[in-house]
Amino acid sequence: KTANKSLSRVAEMGFDVLYLPPVHPIGEAFRKGPNNSLNAVGQDPGSPWAIGSTAGGHDTIHPDLGTEKDFAAFVKAAGELGIEIAMDLAVQASPDHPWVQTNPEWFTTRADGSIAYAENPPKKYQDIYPVNFDNDREGIYQEILRVVKHWISLGVKIFRVDNPHTKPVNFWEWLIAEINAEHPDVIFLAEAFTRPAMMHTLGKVGFQQSYTYFTWRNTPADLRDYLFELSRETAAYFRPNFWVSTPDILTQYLPSGGRTGHKIRAALAAMSTPSWGLYSGYELVESVARPGAEEHIDSEKYEYKVRDWDAAEQSGRSIASYVAKLNHIRRDHPSLGQLRNIEFHHSDDGAFLVFSKHISAEHSFTGETDTILVVVNTDPHAVRETTVRLDLTKLGLPAEANFEVQDLITGERYHWSSNNFVRLDAFDEPAHILHVVRTKKK
């Protein structure tokens, strides 16, 4: 019921999916404290990914969060604002999960009789038991299918799957096929940060979307190469979702880049791919890393976190209005909903990334040709000047054309040609998002 109050804020930023980490009961055995400390104290909630307690397992809502009736009302309220709810699907259990009592054979037992906890070196998850699919293939398959169908019955159509690369690939192929045969509009997002071959395989067996390496691609050269790969080489089976940060990942670019760096990464993600997302708090420029780790300090992965959204807005710390502008641009321009149509252009300064997205009238839902040109200064610490050299044929224009563009961030208009002087002050507006204005035929 309390979370309903946040839905309008999400809608105002222009997002149409709200993702929830696990909402299930959390185990008490080996419960983690703040910042993955080994001992929880007092009211520490533990990690939501340590699923299961005496209150129930994957088909149960944590008592502190409410009831199924509350959840159904939450999904309905979100839908009225045009927002779908995405659920976390983590196939693992806390030592207190009902499965441990009813089906202990689903887990791996060490020589001393203890159950092996999860490890992803160098990380250790003493509060989580991984499921061993080899021990009861049919039983585990049917149980996860039942759980997914349970949440679908409550209105969930999107599942963000936690660490799918650590489970059998043939299981995901089976599960997605079973669900989509009955519910073709259900989407599975692979949260897999692993080697390319496995990430690609997950796409090939059915995952409709996937996390990517975007968070680690920060230079224009790296971004250009990666975007070319995603749009040309793997687009047939690997559908990327660019997350600017996650509870687990906070790369150095964001802490060092501050507010400007957050705007740059948001603009790049929102304009270059059809799907993007951010971890709550990104719009408040939360970017203090836990020492020795590429992740947020004091994140709600292990503790309750209270934020003052209004104070952040009033103090100028928030970039929520910028994020909203990006999403409204995406909604208004059909060229940004395509993956394969990205084209790259040259800048004399290597700190700039220049790309365009073009869609012809016959392929546009507006019935009009739509062209967006994006020029980004990726250096969050400087004012940069350059000459941008465009291949106008990629914009659907004659090679020597002069044309008008409007900056969709500032509203300013410019007259451009194939060669254009650009000055971008990273501390003011680090990116031009330009709409090519076309004169309508009489």
Coordinates of C-alpha atoms in Angstrom, one line a residue:
K1 CA 0.0 0.0 0.0
T2 CA 2.9 2.4 0.8
A3 CA 4.6 1.6 -2.5
N4 CA 1.5 2.7 -4.4
K5 CA 2.5 6.3 -3.5
S6 CA 5.7 5.9 -5.6
L7 CA 3.9 4.8 -8.8
S8 CA 3.1 8.4 -9.9
R9 CA 6.7 9.3 -9.5
V10 CA 7.7 6.4 -11.8
A11 CA 5.0 7.4 -14.3
E12 CA 6.1 11.0 -14.3
M13 CA 9.6 9.9 -15.3
G14 CA 8.1 8.1 -18.3
F15 CA 8.9 4.5 -17.4
D16 CA 6.4 1.8 -18.3
V17 CA 8.0 -1.0 -16.3
L18 CA 8.6 -1.1 -12.5
Y19 CA 10.8 -4.0 -11.4
L20 CA 10.6 -5.5 -7.9
P21 CA 13.4 -7.4 -6.3
P22 CA 12.1 -10.6 -4.6
V23 CA 9.0 -9.8 -2.4
H24 CA 9.0 -13.1 -0.7
P25 CA 9.8 -14.0 3.0
I26 CA 13.5 -13.7 3.9
G27 CA 15.4 -16.4 5.7
E28 CA 16.9 -15.8 9.2
A29 CA 19.7 -18.4 9.1
F30 CA 23.0 -16.8 8.2
R31 CA 21.1 -13.6 7.5
K32 CA 23.3 -10.9 6.0
G33 CA 23.7 -7.4 7.5
P34 CA 24.4 -4.1 5.8
N35 CA 27.0 -4.3 2.9
N36 CA 27.0 -8.1 2.9
S37 CA 28.3 -8.3 6.5
L38 CA 28.1 -11.8 7.9
N39 CA 26.0 -10.9 11.0
A40 CA 22.6 -9.2 10.9
V41 CA 21.5 -7.4 14.0
G42 CA 18.3 -5.9 15.3
Q43 CA 15.9 -5.0 12.6
D44 CA 18.2 -5.8 9.6
P45 CA 15.9 -7.3 7.0
G46 CA 18.5 -9.5 5.3
S47 CA 18.9 -9.9 1.6
P48 CA 15.6 -10.3 -0.4
W49 CA 17.4 -12.9 -2.6
A50 CA 17.7 -15.2 0.5
I51 CA 14.2 -16.4 -0.3
G52 CA 12.1 -18.4 2.1
S53 CA 11.2 -18.7 5.8
T54 CA 8.6 -20.3 8.0
A55 CA 6.2 -17.8 6.4
G56 CA 6.6 -19.4 3.0
G57 CA 8.6 -19.5 -0.2
H58 CA 8.5 -18.3 -3.8
D59 CA 4.7 -18.2 -4.0
T60 CA 4.4 -16.1 -0.8
I61 CA 4.6 -12.4 -0.1
H62 CA 6.7 -11.2 2.8
P63 CA 4.3 -10.4 5.7
D64 CA 5.9 -7.0 6.2
L65 CA 5.0 -6.1 2.6
G66 CA 1.3 -7.0 2.7
T67 CA -1.0 -9.7 1.3
E68 CA -1.8 -11.1 -2.1
K69 CA -4.8 -8.8 -2.2
D70 CA -2.5 -5.8 -1.6
F71 CA -0.2 -7.0 -4.4
A72 CA -3.1 -7.4 -6.8
A73 CA -4.2 -3.8 -6.0
F74 CA -0.6 -2.6 -6.5
V75 CA -0.5 -4.3 -10.0
K76 CA -3.9 -2.8 -10.9
A77 CA -2.9 0.7 -9.7
A78 CA 0.3 0.5 -11.8
G79 CA -1.6 -0.6 -14.8
E80 CA -3.9 2.4 -14.6
L81 CA -0.8 4.6 -14.9
G82 CA 0.5 2.6 -17.9
I83 CA 3.1 0.7 -15.8
E84 CA 3.7 -3.1 -15.9
I85 CA 5.2 -4.8 -12.8
A86 CA 8.2 -7.0 -13.4
M87 CA 9.0 -9.7 -10.8
D88 CA 12.3 -11.2 -9.8
L89 CA 12.6 -14.9 -10.4
A90 CA 15.6 -16.3 -8.4
V91 CA 15.8 -20.1 -8.4
Q92 CA 17.5 -20.4 -5.0
A93 CA 16.5 -20.8 -1.4
S94 CA 17.5 -19.7 2.1
P95 CA 18.3 -22.4 4.6
D96 CA 14.8 -21.7 6.1
H97 CA 12.9 -22.2 2.8
P98 CA 10.1 -24.8 2.9
W99 CA 11.8 -26.6 0.1
V100 CA 14.7 -27.5 2.4
Q101 CA 12.3 -29.4 4.6
T102 CA 10.0 -30.9 1.9
N103 CA 12.6 -31.6 -0.8
P104 CA 16.2 -31.6 0.7
E105 CA 17.3 -33.7 -2.4
W106 CA 16.9 -30.5 -4.5
F107 CA 20.2 -29.2 -3.0
T108 CA 23.8 -30.3 -3.0
T109 CA 25.0 -32.0 0.1
R110 CA 28.7 -31.9 1.1
A111 CA 30.6 -34.8 2.5
D112 CA 30.0 -33.7 6.1
G113 CA 26.2 -33.7 5.5
S114 CA 25.8 -29.9 5.3
I115 CA 24.1 -28.2 2.3
A116 CA 26.5 -26.2 0.1
Y117 CA 25.7 -22.5 0.0
A118 CA 26.1 -20.3 -3.1
E119 CA 29.3 -18.9 -4.3
N120 CA 30.2 -16.6 -7.2
P121 CA 33.9 -16.0 -6.5
P122 CA 35.0 -13.8 -4.9
K123 CA 31.5 -13.4 -3.5
K124 CA 30.1 -15.9 -1.0
Y125 CA 26.4 -16.2 -0.2
Q126 CA 26.2 -18.1 3.1
D127 CA 22.5 -17.2 3.3
I128 CA 21.5 -18.9 0.0
Y129 CA 21.3 -22.5 -1.1
P130 CA 21.5 -23.0 -4.9
V131 CA 19.2 -25.6 -6.4
N132 CA 20.8 -28.7 -8.0
F133 CA 18.7 -29.6 -11.0
D134 CA 20.4 -32.9 -11.4
N135 CA 18.9 -34.3 -8.3
D136 CA 15.2 -34.1 -9.3
R137 CA 14.8 -32.7 -12.8
E138 CA 11.0 -33.2 -13.1
G139 CA 10.1 -32.1 -9.6
I140 CA 12.1 -28.9 -9.8
Y141 CA 10.9 -28.1 -13.3
Q142 CA 7.2 -28.5 -12.3
E143 CA 7.7 -26.4 -9.1
I144 CA 9.2 -23.4 -10.9
L145 CA 6.5 -23.6 -13.6
R146 CA 3.9 -23.6 -10.9
V147 CA 5.5 -20.5 -9.2
V148 CA 5.7 -18.5 -12.4
K149 CA 2.1 -19.3 -13.3
H150 CA 1.1 -18.2 -9.8
W151 CA 2.5 -14.7 -10.3
I152 CA 1.1 -14.5 -13.9
S153 CA -2.4 -15.2 -12.4
L154 CA -1.8 -12.1 -10.2
G155 CA -1.1 -9.9 -13.3
V156 CA 2.7 -10.2 -13.7
K157 CA 3.8 -10.4 -17.4
I158 CA 7.6 -9.7 -17.0
F159 CA 10.2 -11.8 -15.1
R160 CA 13.7 -10.6 -14.5
V161 CA 15.6 -13.9 -14.0
D162 CA 18.4 -13.8 -11.5
N163 CA 21.7 -15.4 -12.6
P164 CA 20.1 -17.7 -15.3
H165 CA 23.6 -18.7 -16.5
T166 CA 24.1 -20.7 -13.3
K167 CA 21.1 -22.9 -14.1
P168 CA 20.7 -25.5 -16.9
V169 CA 20.1 -23.9 -20.3
N170 CA 17.7 -26.6 -21.3
F171 CA 15.5 -25.7 -18.3
W172 CA 15.1 -22.2 -19.4
E173 CA 14.3 -23.3 -23.0
W174 CA 11.6 -25.6 -21.6
L175 CA 10.2 -23.1 -19.1
I176 CA 10.0 -20.2 -21.5
A177 CA 8.4 -22.4 -24.2
E178 CA 5.8 -23.8 -21.7
I179 CA 4.9 -20.3 -20.5
N180 CA 4.8 -18.6 -23.9
A181 CA 2.6 -21.4 -25.4
E182 CA -0.1 -20.4 -22.9
H183 CA 0.9 -16.7 -22.3
P184 CA 2.7 -15.4 -25.4
D185 CA 2.9 -11.9 -24.0
V186 CA 5.1 -12.9 -21.0
I187 CA 8.7 -11.6 -21.2
F188 CA 11.8 -13.1 -19.6
L189 CA 14.8 -10.9 -19.0
A190 CA 18.1 -12.6 -18.4
E191 CA 20.2 -11.0 -15.6
A192 CA 23.4 -12.7 -16.8
F193 CA 26.8 -10.9 -16.6
T194 CA 29.0 -13.7 -17.9
R195 CA 30.9 -14.7 -21.0
P196 CA 29.4 -13.7 -24.4
A197 CA 28.8 -17.3 -25.5
M198 CA 26.5 -18.0 -22.6
M199 CA 24.7 -14.7 -22.8
H200 CA 24.0 -15.4 -26.5
T201 CA 22.9 -18.9 -25.8
L202 CA 20.3 -17.7 -23.3
G203 CA 18.9 -15.4 -26.0
K204 CA 18.8 -18.3 -28.5
V205 CA 16.9 -20.5 -26.1
G206 CA 14.1 -18.0 -25.6
F207 CA 15.0 -15.0 -23.3
Q208 CA 13.3 -12.0 -24.9
Q209 CA 15.8 -9.5 -23.3
S210 CA 19.2 -9.6 -21.6
Y211 CA 21.4 -7.5 -19.4
T212 CA 24.5 -6.3 -21.2
Y213 CA 28.1 -5.1 -20.8
F214 CA 26.9 -1.5 -21.3
T215 CA 27.9 -0.5 -17.8
W216 CA 31.6 -1.2 -18.6
R217 CA 31.6 0.4 -22.0
N218 CA 32.4 4.1 -21.3
T219 CA 34.7 5.4 -24.1
P220 CA 33.2 6.4 -27.5
A221 CA 35.4 3.7 -29.2
D222 CA 34.2 1.0 -26.9
L223 CA 30.6 2.1 -27.1
R224 CA 30.7 2.3 -30.9
D225 CA 32.1 -1.2 -31.2
Y226 CA 29.6 -2.7 -28.7
L227 CA 26.6 -1.0 -30.3
F228 CA 27.7 -2.2 -33.7
E229 CA 27.9 -5.7 -32.4
L230 CA 24.5 -5.6 -30.8
S231 CA 22.8 -4.0 -33.7
R232 CA 24.4 -5.9 -36.5
E233 CA 26.0 -9.1 -35.4
T234 CA 23.8 -10.5 -32.6
A235 CA 20.5 -8.7 -33.1
A236 CA 18.7 -11.7 -34.5
Y237 CA 18.8 -13.5 -31.1
F238 CA 20.2 -11.2 -28.5
R239 CA 17.9 -8.3 -27.5
P240 CA 19.8 -5.9 -25.2
N241 CA 18.4 -3.9 -22.3
F242 CA 20.8 -1.1 -21.2
W243 CA 20.8 -0.7 -17.5
V244 CA 22.8 2.3 -16.3
S245 CA 23.4 0.7 -12.9
T246 CA 22.1 -2.1 -10.8
P247 CA 22.1 -3.0 -7.1
D248 CA 25.2 -5.0 -7.8
I249 CA 27.1 -2.8 -10.3
L250 CA 28.4 0.7 -9.9
T251 CA 31.4 1.2 -12.2
Q252 CA 33.9 4.0 -11.6
Y253 CA 32.6 6.3 -14.3
L254 CA 29.5 7.2 -12.2
P255 CA 31.2 8.0 -8.9
S256 CA 33.8 10.1 -10.7
G257 CA 31.4 11.6 -13.2
G258 CA 28.9 12.8 -10.6
R259 CA 25.6 14.4 -11.8
T260 CA 27.0 15.1 -15.3
G261 CA 28.2 11.5 -15.7
H262 CA 24.8 10.2 -14.7
K263 CA 23.1 12.4 -17.3
I264 CA 25.6 11.2 -20.0
R265 CA 25.0 7.5 -19.3
A266 CA 21.3 8.0 -19.2
A267 CA 21.3 9.8 -22.5
L268 CA 23.4 7.1 -24.1
A269 CA 21.3 4.2 -22.8
A270 CA 18.0 5.8 -23.6
M271 CA 18.9 7.0 -27.1
S272 CA 20.9 4.0 -28.4
T273 CA 18.7 1.0 -27.6
P274 CA 15.0 0.3 -27.5
S275 CA 15.0 -0.9 -23.9
W276 CA 16.8 0.7 -20.9
G277 CA 16.5 0.9 -17.2
L278 CA 17.9 2.4 -14.0
Y279 CA 18.2 1.3 -10.4
S280 CA 16.1 3.4 -8.0
G281 CA 18.3 6.2 -6.6
Y282 CA 20.2 6.7 -9.9
E283 CA 18.1 9.8 -10.5
L284 CA 19.3 11.1 -7.2
V285 CA 22.9 10.6 -8.3
E286 CA 23.6 8.0 -5.6
S287 CA 27.1 6.8 -6.5
V288 CA 29.2 6.1 -3.4
A289 CA 30.9 2.7 -4.0
R290 CA 31.5 0.2 -1.3
P291 CA 35.3 0.0 -0.7
G292 CA 36.9 -2.7 -2.8
A293 CA 33.7 -3.5 -4.7
E294 CA 31.9 -2.2 -7.9
E295 CA 28.7 -1.8 -6.1
H296 CA 26.7 0.8 -4.1
I297 CA 27.5 1.2 -0.4
D298 CA 24.5 0.9 2.0
S299 CA 22.2 -0.4 -0.8
E300 CA 18.8 -1.8 0.0
K301 CA 20.1 -5.2 -1.2
Y302 CA 20.9 -5.6 2.6
E303 CA 19.1 -2.9 4.5
Y304 CA 16.2 -0.5 4.5
K305 CA 16.9 2.8 2.7
V306 CA 14.9 6.0 3.1
R307 CA 15.1 8.6 0.4
D308 CA 13.8 12.2 0.4
W309 CA 12.9 12.7 -3.3
D310 CA 11.5 16.2 -2.8
A311 CA 14.6 17.5 -1.0
A312 CA 16.8 16.1 -3.7
E313 CA 14.7 17.9 -6.3
Q314 CA 14.8 21.2 -4.5
S315 CA 18.5 21.0 -3.9
G316 CA 19.3 20.3 -7.5
R317 CA 20.7 16.8 -6.9
S318 CA 18.0 15.0 -8.8
I319 CA 18.1 14.4 -12.5
A320 CA 14.5 13.0 -12.6
S321 CA 13.3 15.7 -14.9
Y322 CA 16.1 14.9 -17.3
V323 CA 15.2 11.2 -17.2
A324 CA 11.6 12.1 -17.9
K325 CA 12.6 14.2 -20.9
L326 CA 14.6 11.3 -22.3
N327 CA 11.7 8.9 -21.9
H328 CA 9.2 11.4 -23.5
I329 CA 11.5 11.8 -26.4
R330 CA 11.6 8.0 -26.8
R331 CA 7.9 7.8 -26.7
D332 CA 7.5 10.5 -29.4
H333 CA 10.1 9.3 -31.9
P334 CA 9.6 5.8 -33.4
S335 CA 13.2 5.7 -34.8
L336 CA 14.3 5.2 -31.2
G337 CA 12.3 2.0 -30.8
Q338 CA 14.5 0.2 -33.3
L339 CA 17.7 -1.7 -32.6
R340 CA 19.2 -2.3 -36.1
N341 CA 18.9 1.2 -37.4
I342 CA 21.7 2.9 -35.5
E343 CA 24.4 4.5 -37.7
F344 CA 27.6 6.2 -36.6
H345 CA 29.2 9.4 -37.7
H346 CA 32.7 11.0 -37.2
S347 CA 33.9 13.6 -34.7
D348 CA 37.3 15.2 -34.8
D349 CA 37.4 14.9 -31.0
G350 CA 37.6 11.3 -29.7
A351 CA 35.6 12.2 -26.6
F352 CA 32.5 12.5 -28.6
L353 CA 30.1 9.8 -29.7
V354 CA 27.9 10.6 -32.7
F355 CA 25.1 8.4 -33.9
S356 CA 21.8 8.6 -35.6
K357 CA 18.6 6.7 -35.8
H358 CA 16.4 7.0 -38.9
I359 CA 13.1 5.4 -39.9
S360 CA 11.1 5.9 -43.1
A361 CA 7.5 6.9 -43.2
E362 CA 6.2 3.5 -44.3
H363 CA 7.9 1.8 -41.2
S364 CA 6.9 4.5 -38.7
F365 CA 3.8 4.3 -36.5
T366 CA 3.3 8.0 -37.0
G367 CA 3.3 7.6 -40.8
E368 CA 6.1 10.2 -41.0
T369 CA 9.8 9.9 -41.5
D370 CA 11.6 10.2 -38.2
T371 CA 15.3 10.9 -37.7
I372 CA 17.2 11.5 -34.5
L373 CA 20.8 12.6 -34.3
V374 CA 22.7 12.2 -31.0
V375 CA 26.0 14.0 -30.2
V376 CA 27.4 13.2 -26.7
N377 CA 30.4 14.6 -24.9
T378 CA 31.4 11.5 -22.9
D379 CA 34.0 13.5 -20.8
P380 CA 32.0 14.5 -17.7
H381 CA 34.7 16.9 -16.5
A382 CA 35.2 19.3 -19.4
V383 CA 33.8 21.6 -22.0
R384 CA 34.6 20.0 -25.4
E385 CA 34.6 21.5 -28.9
T386 CA 34.7 19.5 -32.2
T387 CA 33.7 19.3 -35.8
V388 CA 31.0 16.7 -36.4
R389 CA 31.1 15.1 -39.8
L390 CA 27.9 13.5 -41.0
D391 CA 27.1 11.0 -43.7
L392 CA 23.9 12.6 -44.7
T393 CA 22.7 9.6 -46.7
K394 CA 22.4 7.8 -43.3
L395 CA 19.9 10.5 -42.3
G396 CA 17.9 10.0 -45.5
L397 CA 19.1 13.3 -46.9
P398 CA 21.0 14.3 -50.1
A399 CA 24.8 14.3 -49.6
E400 CA 25.2 18.1 -49.8
A401 CA 22.0 19.1 -48.0
N402 CA 21.5 21.9 -45.6
F403 CA 18.8 21.2 -43.0
E404 CA 17.3 22.3 -39.7
V405 CA 17.5 20.4 -36.5
Q406 CA 15.9 21.0 -33.1
D407 CA 17.5 20.1 -29.9
L408 CA 14.8 18.1 -28.0
I409 CA 16.5 18.8 -24.7
T410 CA 16.8 22.6 -24.9
G411 CA 14.4 23.4 -27.7
E412 CA 17.0 25.4 -29.6
R413 CA 17.2 25.1 -33.4
Y414 CA 20.2 25.0 -35.6
H415 CA 21.0 24.9 -39.3
W416 CA 23.3 22.0 -40.1
S417 CA 25.1 20.4 -43.0
S418 CA 27.6 17.6 -43.4
N419 CA 30.2 19.4 -41.3
N420 CA 29.2 21.2 -38.1
F421 CA 31.0 22.9 -35.2
V422 CA 29.8 21.6 -31.8
R423 CA 30.5 22.8 -28.3
L424 CA 29.1 20.8 -25.4
D425 CA 29.6 22.0 -21.8
A426 CA 29.4 18.8 -19.7
F427 CA 28.4 20.8 -16.7
D428 CA 25.4 22.3 -18.6
E429 CA 24.1 20.0 -21.3
P430 CA 26.5 17.2 -22.2
A431 CA 24.5 15.9 -25.2
H432 CA 22.6 17.2 -28.2
I433 CA 19.6 15.1 -29.0
L434 CA 18.6 16.5 -32.4
H435 CA 15.4 15.9 -34.4
V436 CA 15.9 16.5 -38.1
V437 CA 13.1 18.9 -39.0
R438 CA 11.7 18.0 -42.4
T439 CA 9.6 20.4 -44.5
K440 CA 6.3 18.8 -45.3
K441 CA 5.4 18.7 -49.0
K442 CA 2.3 20.8 -49.9

